Short mmCIF file of C-alpha atoms and ligand atoms in Angstrom, two decimals:
data_model
loop_
_atom_site.label_atom_id
_atom_site.label_comp_id
_atom_site.label_asym_id
_atom_site.label_seq_id
_atom_site.Cartn_x
_atom_site.Cartn_y
_atom_site.Cartn_z
CA MET A 1 60.67 27.03 -38.62
CA PHE A 2 57.20 26.32 -38.66
CA GLU A 3 57.68 22.91 -39.94
CA GLU A 4 59.33 21.95 -36.79
CA ARG A 5 56.80 23.40 -34.65
CA LEU A 6 53.95 21.78 -36.80
CA HIS A 7 55.40 18.79 -36.04
CA GLN A 8 55.67 18.90 -32.41
CA LEU A 9 51.88 19.98 -32.62
CA GLU A 10 51.04 16.70 -34.10
CA GLU A 11 53.06 14.67 -31.51
CA GLN A 12 51.68 16.46 -28.67
CA HIS A 13 47.93 16.39 -29.71
CA LEU A 14 47.31 20.08 -29.91
CA LEU A 15 47.08 20.51 -33.68
CA ARG A 16 43.37 21.55 -34.64
CA ARG A 17 41.50 20.99 -37.70
CA LEU A 18 38.80 22.49 -39.62
CA LEU A 19 35.42 21.25 -39.43
CA LEU A 20 32.86 21.86 -42.09
CA ILE A 21 29.03 22.51 -41.38
CA GLU A 22 27.70 21.56 -44.90
CA SER A 23 24.10 23.32 -44.07
CA GLU A 24 22.60 26.15 -42.15
CA PRO A 25 23.96 26.55 -38.72
CA GLY A 26 20.57 25.52 -36.77
CA THR A 27 20.23 23.05 -34.33
CA VAL A 28 20.81 20.05 -36.37
CA VAL A 29 23.71 20.38 -39.21
CA THR A 30 25.23 18.05 -41.72
CA ILE A 31 28.83 17.08 -40.74
CA GLU A 32 30.41 14.94 -43.35
CA GLY A 33 27.43 14.04 -44.65
CA ARG A 34 25.34 12.99 -41.27
CA ARG A 35 22.86 14.56 -39.52
CA VAL A 36 24.05 15.96 -36.02
CA ILE A 37 22.83 18.08 -33.20
CA LEU A 38 24.82 20.86 -32.95
CA MET A 39 25.90 21.91 -29.05
CA ALA A 40 28.77 24.24 -30.44
CA SER A 41 27.15 27.57 -31.71
CA ASN A 42 27.28 31.04 -29.91
CA ASN A 43 23.97 31.69 -31.74
CA TYR A 44 22.39 31.89 -28.75
CA LEU A 45 18.80 32.84 -29.70
CA GLY A 46 18.91 31.55 -33.09
CA LEU A 47 19.04 34.58 -34.97
CA ALA A 48 21.70 33.49 -37.42
CA THR A 49 19.55 32.10 -39.59
CA HIS A 50 16.00 34.21 -38.91
CA PRO A 51 14.06 34.85 -42.04
CA LYS A 52 13.76 38.13 -40.56
CA LEU A 53 17.46 38.75 -40.75
CA LYS A 54 18.11 37.17 -43.72
CA GLN A 55 15.53 39.63 -45.59
CA ALA A 56 17.26 42.48 -43.88
CA ALA A 57 20.58 41.33 -45.33
CA VAL A 58 19.21 40.79 -49.08
CA SER A 59 17.76 44.48 -48.94
CA ALA A 60 20.95 46.09 -47.85
CA THR A 61 22.77 44.45 -50.05
CA GLU A 62 20.18 45.11 -53.12
CA ARG A 63 20.59 48.65 -52.29
CA PHE A 64 23.88 49.21 -51.25
CA GLY A 65 25.68 46.44 -52.89
CA VAL A 66 28.10 43.80 -51.24
CA GLY A 67 31.02 45.49 -50.14
CA SER A 68 31.71 48.83 -48.05
CA GLY A 69 34.54 49.62 -50.82
CA ALA A 70 36.88 51.02 -48.21
CA SER A 71 37.47 52.21 -44.38
CA ARG A 72 35.01 53.90 -42.59
CA LEU A 73 36.79 56.68 -42.76
CA VAL A 74 37.30 56.97 -46.64
CA SER A 75 34.08 56.30 -48.26
CA GLY A 76 32.60 53.10 -46.35
CA THR A 77 30.09 55.06 -44.14
CA LEU A 78 26.80 53.99 -45.81
CA PRO A 79 23.33 54.36 -44.00
CA PRO A 80 23.23 51.10 -42.09
CA HIS A 81 26.29 51.64 -40.64
CA GLU A 82 25.03 54.98 -39.01
CA GLU A 83 21.38 53.72 -38.43
CA LEU A 84 23.42 50.76 -36.42
CA GLU A 85 25.06 52.50 -34.12
CA MET A 86 22.39 54.76 -33.34
CA ALA A 87 20.07 51.83 -32.64
CA LEU A 88 23.08 49.91 -30.43
CA ALA A 89 23.17 53.74 -28.67
CA ARG A 90 19.53 53.46 -27.91
CA PHE A 91 19.34 50.18 -26.79
CA LYS A 92 22.78 50.69 -24.20
CA GLY A 93 21.18 54.13 -23.08
CA VAL A 94 24.37 55.73 -23.92
CA GLU A 95 25.09 58.66 -25.95
CA ALA A 96 26.99 56.94 -29.02
CA ALA A 97 28.27 53.42 -30.24
CA LEU A 98 30.84 52.50 -33.04
CA VAL A 99 31.04 49.54 -34.83
CA PHE A 100 33.81 47.55 -35.64
CA SER A 101 34.19 44.64 -37.82
CA SER A 102 34.78 41.79 -35.19
CA GLY A 103 35.22 41.70 -31.71
CA TYR A 104 38.77 40.86 -32.10
CA LEU A 105 39.27 43.60 -34.25
CA ALA A 106 37.14 46.49 -31.62
CA ASN A 107 39.59 44.94 -28.92
CA ILE A 108 42.76 45.34 -30.21
CA GLY A 109 42.26 49.10 -31.44
CA LEU A 110 40.26 49.84 -28.58
CA ILE A 111 42.67 49.19 -25.65
CA PRO A 112 45.75 50.70 -27.44
CA ALA A 113 43.51 54.26 -27.58
CA LEU A 114 42.23 53.70 -24.01
CA ILE A 115 45.83 53.36 -22.59
CA GLY A 116 49.47 53.53 -23.32
CA SER A 117 52.75 52.71 -21.90
CA GLY A 118 53.39 53.93 -18.58
CA GLY A 119 49.91 52.85 -17.69
CA LEU A 120 49.15 49.77 -15.93
CA ILE A 121 46.75 47.28 -17.05
CA LEU A 122 45.03 44.48 -14.41
CA ALA A 123 43.37 41.81 -16.17
CA ASP A 124 41.07 38.43 -15.39
CA ARG A 125 43.70 35.47 -15.61
CA LEU A 126 40.58 33.99 -17.94
CA CYS A 127 40.47 37.28 -20.21
CA HIS A 128 39.39 36.86 -23.87
CA ALA A 129 42.75 36.40 -26.26
CA SER A 130 41.57 39.20 -27.74
CA LEU A 131 41.61 41.26 -24.94
CA ILE A 132 45.23 40.20 -23.95
CA ASP A 133 46.72 40.80 -27.63
CA GLY A 134 44.86 44.28 -27.43
CA CYS A 135 47.11 44.54 -23.76
CA ARG A 136 49.92 43.72 -25.61
CA LEU A 137 49.67 46.11 -28.40
CA SER A 138 49.21 48.92 -25.85
CA GLY A 139 52.53 48.67 -24.80
CA ALA A 140 50.86 49.59 -20.57
CA ASN A 141 52.38 46.92 -18.27
CA LEU A 142 50.29 43.81 -18.22
CA ARG A 143 49.37 42.31 -14.77
CA ILE A 144 47.06 39.18 -14.86
CA PHE A 145 44.82 38.23 -11.45
CA ARG A 146 43.72 35.08 -10.95
CA HIS A 147 40.05 34.34 -12.21
CA ARG A 148 37.90 36.60 -10.31
CA ASP A 149 40.07 36.90 -7.54
CA THR A 150 38.70 40.63 -6.19
CA ASP A 151 41.22 40.32 -3.29
CA GLN A 152 44.34 40.03 -5.47
CA LEU A 153 43.02 43.02 -7.40
CA ARG A 154 42.84 45.12 -4.55
CA THR A 155 46.18 44.07 -3.71
CA LEU A 156 47.52 45.13 -6.91
CA LEU A 157 45.45 48.35 -7.02
CA ALA A 158 46.72 49.38 -3.44
CA ARG A 159 50.10 48.65 -4.54
CA ARG A 160 50.71 50.78 -7.78
CA SER A 161 52.14 54.18 -7.38
CA ALA A 162 49.69 56.62 -6.65
CA GLY A 163 48.08 58.24 -9.53
CA ARG A 164 49.03 55.75 -11.92
CA ASP A 165 46.80 55.39 -15.30
CA THR A 166 45.30 52.37 -14.52
CA LEU A 167 42.95 50.05 -16.67
CA ILE A 168 40.95 47.22 -15.35
CA VAL A 169 40.24 44.11 -18.26
CA THR A 170 37.48 41.42 -17.87
CA ASP A 171 34.99 39.86 -19.64
CA GLY A 172 31.54 40.08 -18.61
CA VAL A 173 30.43 36.60 -19.35
CA PHE A 174 33.44 34.16 -19.56
CA SER A 175 33.69 32.62 -22.61
CA MET A 176 35.05 29.14 -21.93
CA ASP A 177 33.52 29.04 -17.99
CA GLY A 178 30.41 30.67 -18.65
CA ASP A 179 30.77 32.31 -15.52
CA LEU A 180 30.17 35.77 -14.81
CA ALA A 181 32.77 38.51 -13.56
CA PRO A 182 32.08 39.80 -10.09
CA LEU A 183 30.92 43.41 -11.47
CA PRO A 184 29.42 45.03 -8.30
CA GLU A 185 33.39 44.51 -6.52
CA LEU A 186 34.75 45.40 -9.51
CA VAL A 187 33.04 48.86 -10.08
CA GLU A 188 33.24 49.25 -6.45
CA LEU A 189 37.09 48.78 -6.66
CA ALA A 190 37.81 50.80 -9.96
CA ASP A 191 35.61 53.86 -8.48
CA ARG A 192 37.53 53.59 -4.90
CA HIS A 193 41.39 53.83 -6.67
CA GLY A 194 40.65 55.88 -9.67
CA ALA A 195 40.86 53.29 -12.22
CA ARG A 196 39.10 52.50 -15.33
CA LEU A 197 37.31 49.40 -16.40
CA LEU A 198 36.75 47.51 -19.46
CA VAL A 199 34.11 45.25 -19.70
CA ASP A 200 34.11 42.45 -22.82
CA ASP A 201 30.54 41.41 -22.96
CA ALA A 202 30.47 39.47 -26.12
CA HIS A 203 28.62 36.42 -24.07
CA GLY A 204 26.39 38.41 -22.44
CA THR A 205 24.47 40.92 -25.26
CA GLY A 206 21.23 39.16 -26.21
CA VAL A 207 21.38 37.02 -23.62
CA MET A 208 21.71 38.44 -20.02
CA GLY A 209 19.53 41.07 -18.12
CA PRO A 210 15.77 41.48 -18.27
CA GLN A 211 15.72 42.76 -21.56
CA GLY A 212 18.81 41.04 -23.22
CA ARG A 213 21.20 44.35 -22.43
CA GLY A 214 23.76 42.49 -21.07
CA THR A 215 26.29 41.80 -17.95
CA LEU A 216 25.83 45.35 -16.88
CA GLU A 217 21.85 45.00 -16.94
CA HIS A 218 21.91 41.77 -15.42
CA PHE A 219 24.11 43.40 -12.28
CA GLY A 220 21.80 46.62 -12.45
CA LEU A 221 25.02 48.41 -13.06
CA GLU A 222 24.24 50.26 -16.73
CA SER A 223 24.71 53.75 -15.00
CA ARG A 224 27.79 53.28 -13.01
CA LEU A 225 30.00 52.44 -16.18
CA SER A 226 30.32 55.02 -19.01
CA PHE A 227 31.53 52.75 -21.52
CA HIS A 228 31.80 48.92 -22.53
CA MET A 229 32.38 46.82 -25.75
CA GLY A 230 30.31 43.51 -26.82
CA THR A 231 29.93 41.49 -30.16
CA LEU A 232 27.10 40.90 -32.81
CA GLY A 233 28.38 37.74 -33.66
CA LYS A 234 27.21 35.42 -31.12
CA ALA A 235 23.48 36.22 -29.68
CA LEU A 236 23.04 38.97 -31.74
CA GLY A 237 23.51 36.09 -34.98
CA THR A 238 25.31 38.81 -37.50
CA SER A 239 28.88 39.70 -36.95
CA GLY A 240 30.68 42.50 -35.98
CA ALA A 241 30.98 44.18 -32.36
CA TYR A 242 30.56 47.73 -30.83
CA VAL A 243 31.99 49.91 -28.23
CA ALA A 244 28.77 52.13 -26.54
CA GLY A 245 29.61 55.41 -24.47
CA PRO A 246 29.86 58.59 -24.33
CA ALA A 247 29.88 60.69 -27.43
CA SER A 248 33.52 62.00 -26.68
CA LEU A 249 35.11 58.61 -26.50
CA ILE A 250 33.33 57.81 -29.60
CA ARG A 251 34.61 60.45 -31.71
CA TYR A 252 37.94 59.96 -30.36
CA LEU A 253 38.00 56.12 -31.36
CA VAL A 254 37.09 57.15 -34.59
CA SER A 255 40.40 59.10 -35.10
CA THR A 256 42.75 56.69 -33.01
CA ALA A 257 41.59 53.24 -32.96
CA ARG A 258 43.77 51.82 -35.68
CA SER A 259 41.47 48.45 -36.31
CA PHE A 260 39.03 50.79 -37.08
CA LEU A 261 41.07 53.50 -39.06
CA PHE A 262 42.94 50.93 -41.53
CA SER A 263 40.32 48.30 -41.81
CA THR A 264 37.17 47.96 -44.58
CA ALA A 265 33.98 48.91 -43.31
CA PRO A 266 31.88 45.70 -42.65
CA PRO A 267 29.28 44.95 -45.45
CA PRO A 268 26.18 46.65 -45.56
CA ALA A 269 24.52 43.32 -45.17
CA THR A 270 25.84 42.89 -42.46
CA ALA A 271 25.02 46.04 -40.63
CA ALA A 272 21.27 45.67 -41.54
CA ALA A 273 21.03 42.15 -39.93
CA SER A 274 22.78 43.30 -37.02
CA LEU A 275 19.84 46.50 -36.44
CA THR A 276 17.10 43.99 -37.24
CA ALA A 277 18.36 41.84 -34.84
CA LEU A 278 18.08 44.41 -32.15
CA ASP A 279 14.34 44.92 -33.16
CA ILE A 280 14.03 40.83 -32.84
CA LEU A 281 15.52 40.75 -29.11
CA ARG A 282 12.42 43.72 -28.12
CA SER A 283 9.60 41.94 -30.33
CA GLU A 284 10.62 38.21 -29.79
CA PRO A 285 11.58 38.35 -26.08
CA ASP A 286 10.67 34.47 -25.95
CA ARG A 287 13.48 33.77 -27.61
CA ARG A 288 15.06 34.49 -24.37
CA THR A 289 12.33 32.52 -22.20
CA ARG A 290 13.14 29.73 -24.45
CA LEU A 291 17.23 29.67 -23.79
CA TRP A 292 17.10 29.81 -20.32
CA GLU A 293 14.40 27.44 -19.70
CA ASN A 294 16.84 24.84 -22.43
CA ARG A 295 19.99 26.21 -20.42
CA ASP A 296 18.47 25.06 -16.66
CA ARG A 297 17.22 21.55 -18.10
CA PHE A 298 20.51 21.06 -20.10
CA TYR A 299 23.07 22.39 -17.06
CA LYS A 300 20.67 20.20 -14.71
CA GLY A 301 20.47 16.86 -16.74
CA LEU A 302 24.08 17.27 -16.27
CA LYS A 303 24.57 17.60 -12.93
CA ALA A 304 22.12 14.71 -11.95
CA LEU A 305 24.17 12.35 -14.42
CA GLY A 306 27.03 13.62 -12.19
CA PHE A 307 29.34 15.19 -14.48
CA ARG A 308 32.11 18.15 -13.08
CA THR A 309 31.21 21.73 -14.18
CA THR A 310 32.42 24.98 -13.44
CA ASP A 311 30.17 27.97 -11.84
CA THR A 312 28.84 28.63 -15.12
CA VAL A 313 25.41 30.74 -14.50
CA SER A 314 25.42 31.28 -18.97
CA PRO A 315 24.22 29.03 -21.96
CA ILE A 316 27.82 28.08 -21.85
CA ILE A 317 27.93 24.69 -20.17
CA PRO A 318 31.35 23.14 -19.88
CA VAL A 319 32.14 19.53 -18.80
CA LEU A 320 35.42 19.23 -17.21
CA ILE A 321 37.41 16.74 -18.06
CA GLY A 322 41.47 17.81 -17.80
CA ASP A 323 43.42 15.50 -19.86
CA PRO A 324 43.50 16.47 -23.47
CA ASP A 325 43.22 13.59 -25.37
CA LYS A 326 40.51 11.93 -22.68
CA ALA A 327 38.38 15.59 -23.67
CA LEU A 328 39.37 14.43 -27.49
CA ASP A 329 37.86 11.15 -26.67
CA MET A 330 34.86 12.55 -25.14
CA ALA A 331 33.74 14.60 -28.65
CA ARG A 332 34.55 11.88 -30.34
CA LEU A 333 31.95 9.41 -28.59
CA LEU A 334 29.58 12.14 -28.78
CA LEU A 335 29.68 12.54 -32.42
CA LYS A 336 29.10 8.86 -32.79
CA GLN A 337 25.88 9.21 -31.73
CA GLY A 338 24.83 12.33 -33.45
CA VAL A 339 25.87 15.21 -30.89
CA TYR A 340 28.62 17.69 -31.66
CA ALA A 341 29.90 19.38 -28.66
CA PRO A 342 33.47 20.01 -29.54
CA ALA A 343 36.51 19.29 -26.64
CA ILE A 344 38.43 22.48 -25.98
CA ARG A 345 42.25 22.12 -24.75
CA PRO A 346 45.40 24.71 -23.91
CA PRO A 347 46.18 27.11 -25.51
CA THR A 348 42.37 28.08 -25.01
CA VAL A 349 42.08 27.16 -21.67
CA PRO A 350 44.34 26.34 -19.22
CA LYS A 351 46.78 23.46 -18.46
CA ALA A 352 44.65 20.26 -16.96
CA THR A 353 41.28 21.66 -17.37
CA SER A 354 40.70 19.93 -21.11
CA ARG A 355 36.42 20.20 -21.26
CA ILE A 356 33.68 19.61 -23.41
CA ARG A 357 32.29 23.28 -24.04
CA ALA A 358 28.24 22.62 -24.79
CA THR A 359 26.13 25.66 -25.65
CA VAL A 360 22.33 25.81 -25.62
CA THR A 361 20.44 28.06 -27.82
CA SER A 362 16.75 29.00 -27.62
CA GLU A 363 15.75 26.77 -30.40
CA HIS A 364 16.94 23.30 -29.46
CA THR A 365 13.60 21.14 -29.15
CA SER A 366 13.42 19.11 -25.12
CA GLU A 367 13.93 16.03 -27.33
CA GLN A 368 16.96 17.13 -28.92
CA LEU A 369 18.23 17.94 -25.76
CA LYS A 370 17.30 14.24 -23.66
CA THR A 371 19.08 12.91 -26.80
CA VAL A 372 22.16 15.05 -25.92
CA LEU A 373 22.02 14.18 -22.29
CA ALA A 374 21.47 10.41 -22.96
CA ALA A 375 24.73 10.82 -25.47
CA PHE A 376 26.58 12.23 -22.40
CA GLN A 377 25.48 9.61 -20.35
CA THR A 378 26.80 6.91 -22.77
CA ALA A 379 29.97 8.75 -23.62
CA GLY A 380 30.89 9.77 -19.76
CA GLN A 381 30.14 5.93 -18.58
CA GLU A 382 32.40 4.54 -21.36
CA LEU A 383 35.66 7.13 -20.15
CA ASP A 384 34.31 6.72 -16.41
CA LEU A 385 33.67 10.15 -16.03
CA ILE A 386 30.73 9.41 -13.91
C1 PLP B 1 34.23 35.81 -28.97
C2 PLP B 1 34.77 36.95 -28.20
C3 PLP B 1 35.52 37.94 -29.01
C4 PLP B 1 35.74 38.07 -30.27
O1 PLP B 1 34.94 38.41 -31.19
P1 PLP B 1 34.72 38.25 -32.58
O2 PLP B 1 33.62 39.04 -32.96
O3 PLP B 1 34.40 36.71 -32.69
O4 PLP B 1 35.59 38.88 -33.22
C5 PLP B 1 36.05 39.00 -27.76
N1 PLP B 1 35.89 38.49 -26.63
C6 PLP B 1 35.02 37.62 -26.40
C7 PLP B 1 35.03 37.51 -24.44
C8 PLP B 1 34.62 37.14 -26.63
O5 PLP B 1 33.90 35.43 -26.54
#
């Protein structure tokens, strides 16, 4: 019975509750009537509240209404959907793209369309839950390799029976650790062993690479991978996700990806706002400059204070604590000082790696980051972390 399980979770301090943000999700938000600095959003470039995105959403709503009314295949495909897919394909330098209502839906639709029972999936241990769920749904044999461990992956590839259909699955930027997949090695290994590679670039899109095209651009690997997926709800500030690749793959997904077929099309407002977000990536590159300046300032500040972090090279900055209760105490002490950075505990992260996951955006001011660092120092000293 779920009541019993609920009680267990409560006893183990693993019960989660929803936190209400009572204002626009900018860098300062209202939580329980108090103004606090938000260090928890994946809205890396501040686009979720950008006036041009709001305007695009309002205009599309006025023209096309609020809801799409049906799945894309029935009668839900509206001009903003097609325009967005063409713009995504141009942005990514591929033939075509397909938009899903969320990254979760994209992954649970894409993976079972790519591979089935009889196939083998090799996935990084810290892959996003939606990738793991997609792998499970596919019915393929799922093997997990240690985080970023290309030696173990090589062994697993060498050991499988010759010619077995194989898909390697990884995040581009890992969502809880902020580090990067070793993509150059993964691409080499996939090529050498005749395996395919799926990169989920949810946290790379809009952030990594000189033009913000993502982790593949960062590594100079765009020409080496024929397809990948990413999301629109993080740096692009809207919601939804895309698969970008050859026209044949996109045509195939339209007819086979169940989370695309059997789900109502995203609202026209969301598609139109995403299209505008792609324009802004190009027209306001200073947002990315400010993001990286803020990221470096905050990361160096935490290191100088003596906090332990991961191999992060992204705007995701985890402060490793270990014990889940201590991580919760840390979050509470931060909140008391007007800083919201959440504690992340199992099952979201492995045992003994409970942490505060702080994220930096282009819109944080240096004053705000100073305040946040001071709060981390006070809380860290009180808990004997530094
Ligand atoms: C957030 C995230 C997703 C899920 O995307 P949603 O659009 O939020 O459903 C998928 N993969 C990774 C790596 C993510 O970080």
